[in-house]
Amino acid sequence: MSWAWGAIVFWLLAWAANHFVAKRWPRARWARFFVPALFGITLLILWEGIVRGLEVSPVILPAPSMIAVRFAEATGVLWEDFAQTILKGALSGYLIGCGAAVLVAVLIDRSPFLQRGLLPVGNFVAALPIVGIAPILVMWFGFDWHSKAAVVVVMVFFPVLVNMVAGLKATDHLQRDLMATYSASYLQSLVKLRLPAAMPFLFNGLKIATTLALIGAIVAEFFGSPTRGMGFRISTAVGQLDMPLVWSEIAVAALAGTGFYGLVALIEKAVTFWHPSQRAGGH
Amino acid sequence: MTKSILPVLTVLAAIVAVWYLAAVWLNSQWVYDQAARAGTEVGFSEMVAQTMAQERPVLPAPHQVAAGLWDGLAGQKVTSKRSLVWHGWITLSATLSGFALGTAAGLLLAVGIVHSRAMDMSVMPWAIASQTVPILAIAPMVIVVLASIGVKGLLPKAIIAAYLSFFPVLVGMVKGLRAPDAMQLDLLSTYNASGSDTFWKLRLPSSMPYLFASLKVGIAASLVGAIVAELPAGASAGLGARLLSGSYYGQTIQIWAALFAAALLAAVLVALVGLIERVSLKRMGIAR
């Protein structure tokens, strides 16, 4: 029991500390990192303390320390699964899907008729439970990573398409008139004005698509996969009641998801440095 | 609105046409194989006719899916295990209860975040980071673990659905509750309004457009969560289970029918939230 009480006391102390820091230095740079970091550590300690104090069975919820140990043991397996699911399945599907969406967006941008027809359909499809096509695509493309990439392509296509089409419309009349007075060709005004102006919208869609890509790749593995991959490992480890391994896979998925998102956000920062939301003080 | 009907119909017609072509192309292999095995030749028109009427086609033709969907929705007794209405109801109940839980949690946390600087600084980064975690992918595992400690039925699915709808509501509400500008807040402080007065009379009403926008995202996400939560083996009811059993037995028409039933459900739910949005914003006098 002392473990649980200790954790709760730590939680209260950390909360008080966070409260104090947030009141005292609300705008300080270090506080922006310190406060959430302390909150995260508190959650971990609370988890550890409650699992140990109440002697929760590791089959239900293993303690973070147990997961860390298993993670260190299983790095080889985890890396193999990571390469199979994320690098091969999710990443290739993401690139193909987003590339195709951007191309289609540029193409239909020239035709108002197609836009009026495709956008409602695209918006509708973007709200659908698309993961449901996973079993079909697994049947078509086999168990290996190709079917996972195909699921990811379909999942990321519509959010990126809708955002990109909106982005291509983001220029105002003054700017387009200026390009016209320069007698810029369609291609020139596309490359020099409208594509750059579409970038904030595009990255909005790309960021949404990162999580979708990981979800698609992992869920598709539940419908059939070779004997490696994160979805496969999760479902077999659950069968063996090896919960620490399951949680290690979840940790990998979480790290990969955050890393992937962070990478896209970093590229966004470099590409759309001119946008108000990216300039100093923007939040 | 009427201006976009013709383009939308054109696009839909094009999709159906491409679908038929793809069905012929993908299913022809099987027809040729069968013919070769039987030692007969099939002509082109015969081949096309056969690709439209297979029992387990690689890609069912649209009319086969429509027939399967109609059979599932109207051709069975509502209580039958083959009825899509029954499976849809199971999924819908998990979706709605999860949606209610997630929305309530999101609202409460948003209120806390807007009123407490410490909570804003500590919770918000994690709430955002938690969305980059592909939680949906581990949903089946959560179900299995919860089942092993005796939590079965509606609740585990509702938890997944709640988790997914929670975030859009949280972010939308934090934005919405902060939407009143300094002038409006100053006005209320000249009235000597208390914190709760400011909340009820200014912050909450001005957050409504944001709330409804996120509710639409949230309910679609809940439905996805409920369907994925039904995927683990052992679940025998719900649209997700229908997808899985179809994939096990190669019943492609069943998969597509379940998929379209899910799409229909999503469309109805989003439209319903949109309707509530329009009515309540109109009554509040902030309709755009």
Short mmCIF file of C-alpha atoms in Angstrom, two decimals, chain B residues 21-281:
data_model
loop_
_atom_site.label_atom_id
_atom_site.label_comp_id
_atom_site.label_asym_id
_atom_site.label_seq_id
_atom_site.Cartn_x
_atom_site.Cartn_y
_atom_site.Cartn_z
CA LEU B 21 -15.00 -1.93 -65.32
CA ALA B 22 -12.79 -2.88 -62.38
CA ALA B 23 -15.23 -5.62 -61.39
CA VAL B 24 -15.09 -7.12 -64.88
CA TRP B 25 -11.32 -6.86 -64.98
CA LEU B 26 -10.68 -8.27 -61.51
CA ASN B 27 -13.25 -11.06 -61.71
CA SER B 28 -12.46 -12.19 -65.26
CA GLN B 29 -9.50 -14.26 -64.08
CA TRP B 30 -11.77 -16.55 -62.11
CA VAL B 31 -14.17 -16.97 -65.04
CA TYR B 32 -11.33 -17.90 -67.38
CA ASP B 33 -9.91 -20.31 -64.81
CA GLN B 34 -13.28 -22.00 -64.40
CA ALA B 35 -13.69 -22.26 -68.15
CA ALA B 36 -10.19 -23.68 -68.58
CA ARG B 37 -10.88 -26.22 -65.89
CA ALA B 38 -14.12 -27.24 -67.54
CA GLY B 39 -12.38 -27.33 -70.90
CA THR B 40 -14.67 -24.76 -72.49
CA GLU B 41 -14.13 -21.39 -74.09
CA VAL B 42 -15.98 -18.30 -72.99
CA GLY B 43 -16.71 -15.38 -75.26
CA PHE B 44 -16.32 -11.80 -74.14
CA SER B 45 -19.98 -11.03 -73.51
CA GLU B 46 -20.43 -14.30 -71.64
CA MET B 47 -17.39 -13.51 -69.52
CA VAL B 48 -18.77 -10.08 -68.64
CA ALA B 49 -22.11 -11.56 -67.68
CA GLN B 50 -20.42 -14.12 -65.44
CA THR B 51 -18.23 -11.56 -63.67
CA MET B 52 -21.37 -9.76 -62.58
CA ALA B 53 -22.95 -12.71 -60.84
CA GLN B 54 -20.26 -14.57 -58.92
CA GLU B 55 -20.91 -15.74 -55.42
CA ARG B 56 -17.53 -14.70 -54.05
CA PRO B 57 -16.17 -12.16 -56.52
CA VAL B 58 -12.85 -10.41 -56.00
CA LEU B 59 -14.75 -7.16 -56.44
CA PRO B 60 -18.53 -7.41 -56.32
CA ALA B 61 -20.34 -5.30 -58.89
CA PRO B 62 -22.27 -2.31 -57.50
CA HIS B 63 -25.64 -3.93 -58.04
CA GLN B 64 -24.51 -7.01 -56.09
CA VAL B 65 -23.46 -4.80 -53.19
CA ALA B 66 -26.72 -2.89 -53.40
CA ALA B 67 -28.63 -6.17 -53.35
CA GLY B 68 -26.60 -7.38 -50.38
CA LEU B 69 -27.15 -4.13 -48.56
CA TRP B 70 -30.87 -4.14 -49.26
CA ASP B 71 -31.14 -7.75 -48.20
CA GLY B 72 -29.29 -6.96 -44.98
CA LEU B 73 -31.33 -3.87 -44.20
CA ALA B 74 -34.81 -4.85 -45.28
CA GLY B 75 -34.76 -8.50 -46.27
CA GLN B 76 -34.20 -9.93 -42.79
CA LYS B 77 -36.05 -9.77 -39.55
CA VAL B 78 -34.57 -6.99 -37.45
CA THR B 79 -33.68 -9.45 -34.70
CA SER B 80 -31.96 -11.86 -37.07
CA LYS B 81 -28.19 -12.26 -36.86
CA ARG B 82 -27.99 -11.66 -40.59
CA SER B 83 -29.71 -8.33 -40.39
CA LEU B 84 -27.52 -5.31 -40.85
CA VAL B 85 -30.03 -3.28 -38.85
CA TRP B 86 -29.30 -5.48 -35.84
CA HIS B 87 -25.53 -5.28 -36.28
CA GLY B 88 -25.79 -1.57 -36.97
CA TRP B 89 -27.76 -1.08 -33.78
CA ILE B 90 -25.04 -2.82 -31.74
CA THR B 91 -22.42 -0.57 -33.26
CA LEU B 92 -24.62 2.49 -32.94
CA SER B 93 -25.26 1.96 -29.24
CA ALA B 94 -21.52 1.66 -28.56
CA THR B 95 -20.87 4.72 -30.73
CA LEU B 96 -23.46 6.89 -29.01
CA SER B 97 -22.55 5.94 -25.46
CA GLY B 98 -18.87 6.44 -26.24
CA PHE B 99 -19.63 9.72 -27.91
CA ALA B 100 -21.55 10.93 -24.87
CA LEU B 101 -18.73 9.90 -22.52
CA GLY B 102 -16.03 11.44 -24.70
CA THR B 103 -17.92 14.68 -25.22
CA ALA B 104 -18.59 15.05 -21.51
CA ALA B 105 -14.94 14.40 -20.66
CA GLY B 106 -13.77 16.79 -23.36
CA LEU B 107 -16.11 19.54 -22.18
CA LEU B 108 -15.10 19.18 -18.53
CA LEU B 109 -11.40 19.15 -19.30
CA ALA B 110 -11.77 22.14 -21.63
CA VAL B 111 -13.48 24.13 -18.88
CA GLY B 112 -10.67 23.17 -16.50
CA ILE B 113 -8.00 24.14 -19.02
CA VAL B 114 -9.56 27.50 -19.76
CA HIS B 115 -9.81 28.36 -16.07
CA SER B 116 -6.52 26.97 -14.78
CA ARG B 117 -3.22 28.04 -16.21
CA ALA B 118 -1.41 25.12 -14.55
CA MET B 119 -3.80 22.63 -16.11
CA ASP B 120 -3.44 24.28 -19.50
CA MET B 121 0.34 24.06 -19.36
CA SER B 122 0.51 20.49 -18.11
CA VAL B 123 -2.39 18.75 -19.86
CA MET B 124 -2.59 20.44 -23.25
CA PRO B 125 0.79 19.28 -24.66
CA TRP B 126 -0.01 15.71 -23.63
CA ALA B 127 -3.51 15.86 -25.04
CA ILE B 128 -2.02 16.91 -28.36
CA ALA B 129 0.79 14.36 -28.18
CA SER B 130 -1.73 11.63 -27.36
CA GLN B 131 -3.35 12.21 -30.73
CA THR B 132 -0.20 11.32 -32.60
CA VAL B 133 -0.37 7.92 -30.92
CA PRO B 134 -2.22 5.48 -33.17
CA ILE B 135 -4.49 4.44 -30.31
CA LEU B 136 -7.03 3.02 -32.69
CA ALA B 137 -4.51 0.39 -33.66
CA ILE B 138 -4.38 -1.01 -30.16
CA ALA B 139 -8.14 -0.82 -29.64
CA PRO B 140 -8.66 -4.57 -30.14
CA MET B 141 -6.04 -5.23 -27.49
CA VAL B 142 -7.76 -2.95 -25.03
CA ILE B 143 -10.93 -4.94 -25.64
CA VAL B 144 -9.18 -8.25 -25.01
CA VAL B 145 -7.53 -7.02 -21.83
CA LEU B 146 -10.75 -5.56 -20.48
CA ALA B 147 -12.55 -8.80 -21.32
CA SER B 148 -9.96 -10.74 -19.32
CA ILE B 149 -10.85 -8.80 -16.18
CA GLY B 150 -14.55 -9.30 -16.77
CA VAL B 151 -15.51 -6.06 -18.50
CA LYS B 152 -17.44 -7.12 -21.56
CA GLY B 153 -20.19 -5.98 -23.85
CA LEU B 154 -20.89 -2.36 -24.52
CA LEU B 155 -18.50 -0.64 -22.15
CA PRO B 156 -15.08 -1.50 -23.67
CA LYS B 157 -16.23 -0.44 -27.12
CA ALA B 158 -17.69 2.72 -25.68
CA ILE B 159 -14.33 3.51 -24.04
CA ILE B 160 -12.52 3.32 -27.39
CA ALA B 161 -15.20 5.42 -29.06
CA ALA B 162 -15.02 7.90 -26.19
CA TYR B 163 -11.26 8.23 -26.45
CA LEU B 164 -11.50 9.07 -30.13
CA SER B 165 -14.27 11.64 -29.80
CA PHE B 166 -12.71 13.19 -26.72
CA PHE B 167 -9.88 15.03 -28.41
CA PRO B 168 -11.72 16.94 -31.14
CA VAL B 169 -14.20 18.15 -28.52
CA LEU B 170 -11.42 19.17 -26.14
CA VAL B 171 -9.50 21.17 -28.73
CA GLY B 172 -12.63 22.73 -30.23
CA MET B 173 -13.99 23.73 -26.84
CA VAL B 174 -10.70 25.21 -25.62
CA LYS B 175 -10.66 27.31 -28.77
CA GLY B 176 -14.35 28.15 -28.43
CA LEU B 177 -14.22 29.12 -24.75
CA ARG B 178 -11.35 31.43 -25.59
CA ALA B 179 -13.16 32.91 -28.58
CA PRO B 180 -14.60 35.98 -26.76
CA ASP B 181 -12.23 38.87 -27.39
CA ALA B 182 -10.78 41.26 -24.83
CA MET B 183 -13.52 43.87 -25.46
CA GLN B 184 -16.29 41.45 -24.57
CA LEU B 185 -14.45 40.20 -21.50
CA ASP B 186 -13.78 43.79 -20.43
CA LEU B 187 -17.45 44.63 -20.84
CA LEU B 188 -18.40 41.81 -18.49
CA SER B 189 -15.83 42.90 -15.96
CA THR B 190 -17.24 46.45 -16.04
CA TYR B 191 -20.56 44.81 -15.18
CA ASN B 192 -18.72 43.27 -12.22
CA ALA B 193 -19.69 39.82 -13.55
CA SER B 194 -18.40 36.85 -11.58
CA GLY B 195 -16.36 34.07 -13.13
CA SER B 196 -19.36 31.79 -13.44
CA ASP B 197 -21.46 34.58 -14.97
CA THR B 198 -18.77 35.18 -17.56
CA PHE B 199 -18.71 31.49 -18.26
CA TRP B 200 -22.46 30.97 -18.64
CA LYS B 201 -23.34 34.22 -20.36
CA LEU B 202 -20.35 34.84 -22.59
CA ARG B 203 -17.86 32.00 -22.95
CA LEU B 204 -20.29 29.11 -23.31
CA PRO B 205 -22.62 30.73 -25.87
CA SER B 206 -19.73 31.96 -28.00
CA SER B 207 -18.15 28.50 -28.00
CA MET B 208 -21.20 26.85 -29.58
CA PRO B 209 -20.14 27.08 -33.26
CA TYR B 210 -16.78 25.53 -32.31
CA LEU B 211 -18.48 22.86 -30.26
CA PHE B 212 -20.70 21.73 -33.12
CA ALA B 213 -17.85 21.69 -35.59
CA SER B 214 -15.93 19.38 -33.30
CA LEU B 215 -18.98 17.26 -32.50
CA LYS B 216 -19.26 16.42 -36.19
CA VAL B 217 -15.66 15.26 -36.28
CA GLY B 218 -16.11 13.52 -32.95
CA ILE B 219 -19.13 11.44 -33.88
CA ALA B 220 -17.49 10.19 -37.06
CA ALA B 221 -14.40 9.27 -35.02
CA SER B 222 -16.55 7.48 -32.43
CA LEU B 223 -18.11 5.35 -35.12
CA VAL B 224 -14.70 4.37 -36.47
CA GLY B 225 -13.61 3.54 -32.93
CA ALA B 226 -16.65 1.37 -32.29
CA ILE B 227 -16.17 -0.52 -35.55
CA VAL B 228 -12.48 -1.17 -34.97
CA ALA B 229 -13.23 -2.20 -31.40
CA GLU B 230 -15.43 -4.95 -32.80
CA LEU B 231 -12.62 -6.46 -34.82
CA PRO B 232 -10.98 -8.80 -32.31
CA ALA B 233 -11.94 -12.41 -32.76
CA GLY B 234 -14.73 -13.38 -30.43
CA ALA B 235 -16.86 -10.35 -31.09
CA SER B 236 -19.88 -11.75 -32.84
CA ALA B 237 -22.03 -8.69 -33.24
CA GLY B 238 -21.67 -5.30 -34.82
CA LEU B 239 -20.61 -4.00 -38.19
CA GLY B 240 -16.92 -4.57 -37.38
CA ALA B 241 -17.56 -8.23 -36.56
CA ARG B 242 -19.49 -8.47 -39.83
CA LEU B 243 -16.41 -7.18 -41.69
CA LEU B 244 -14.16 -9.65 -39.94
CA SER B 245 -16.33 -12.70 -40.48
CA GLY B 246 -16.74 -11.70 -44.11
CA SER B 247 -12.97 -11.54 -44.47
CA TYR B 248 -12.53 -14.95 -42.81
CA TYR B 249 -14.97 -16.71 -45.09
CA GLY B 250 -14.20 -14.77 -48.24
CA GLN B 251 -17.72 -13.34 -48.37
CA THR B 252 -16.81 -10.21 -50.27
CA ILE B 253 -20.39 -9.11 -50.81
CA GLN B 254 -20.95 -9.28 -47.06
CA ILE B 255 -17.87 -7.10 -46.45
CA TRP B 256 -18.95 -4.48 -48.94
CA ALA B 257 -22.51 -4.45 -47.65
CA ALA B 258 -21.28 -3.96 -44.07
CA LEU B 259 -18.93 -1.25 -45.28
CA PHE B 260 -21.73 0.62 -46.99
CA ALA B 261 -23.98 0.19 -43.98
CA ALA B 262 -21.23 1.79 -41.88
CA ALA B 263 -20.89 4.61 -44.38
CA LEU B 264 -24.63 5.16 -44.32
CA LEU B 265 -24.61 5.24 -40.54
CA ALA B 266 -21.74 7.75 -40.51
CA ALA B 267 -23.53 9.98 -42.97
CA VAL B 268 -26.77 9.88 -40.96
CA LEU B 269 -24.98 10.64 -37.69
CA VAL B 270 -23.03 13.57 -39.10
CA ALA B 271 -26.15 14.93 -40.80
CA LEU B 272 -28.05 14.63 -37.53
CA VAL B 273 -25.44 16.63 -35.64
CA GLY B 274 -25.51 19.16 -38.47
CA LEU B 275 -29.27 19.46 -38.13
CA ILE B 276 -29.06 20.00 -34.37
CA GLU B 277 -26.36 22.56 -35.03
CA ARG B 278 -28.49 24.51 -37.47
CA VAL B 279 -31.56 24.51 -35.23
CA SER B 280 -29.76 25.46 -32.02
CA LEU B 281 -27.54 28.11 -33.59
#
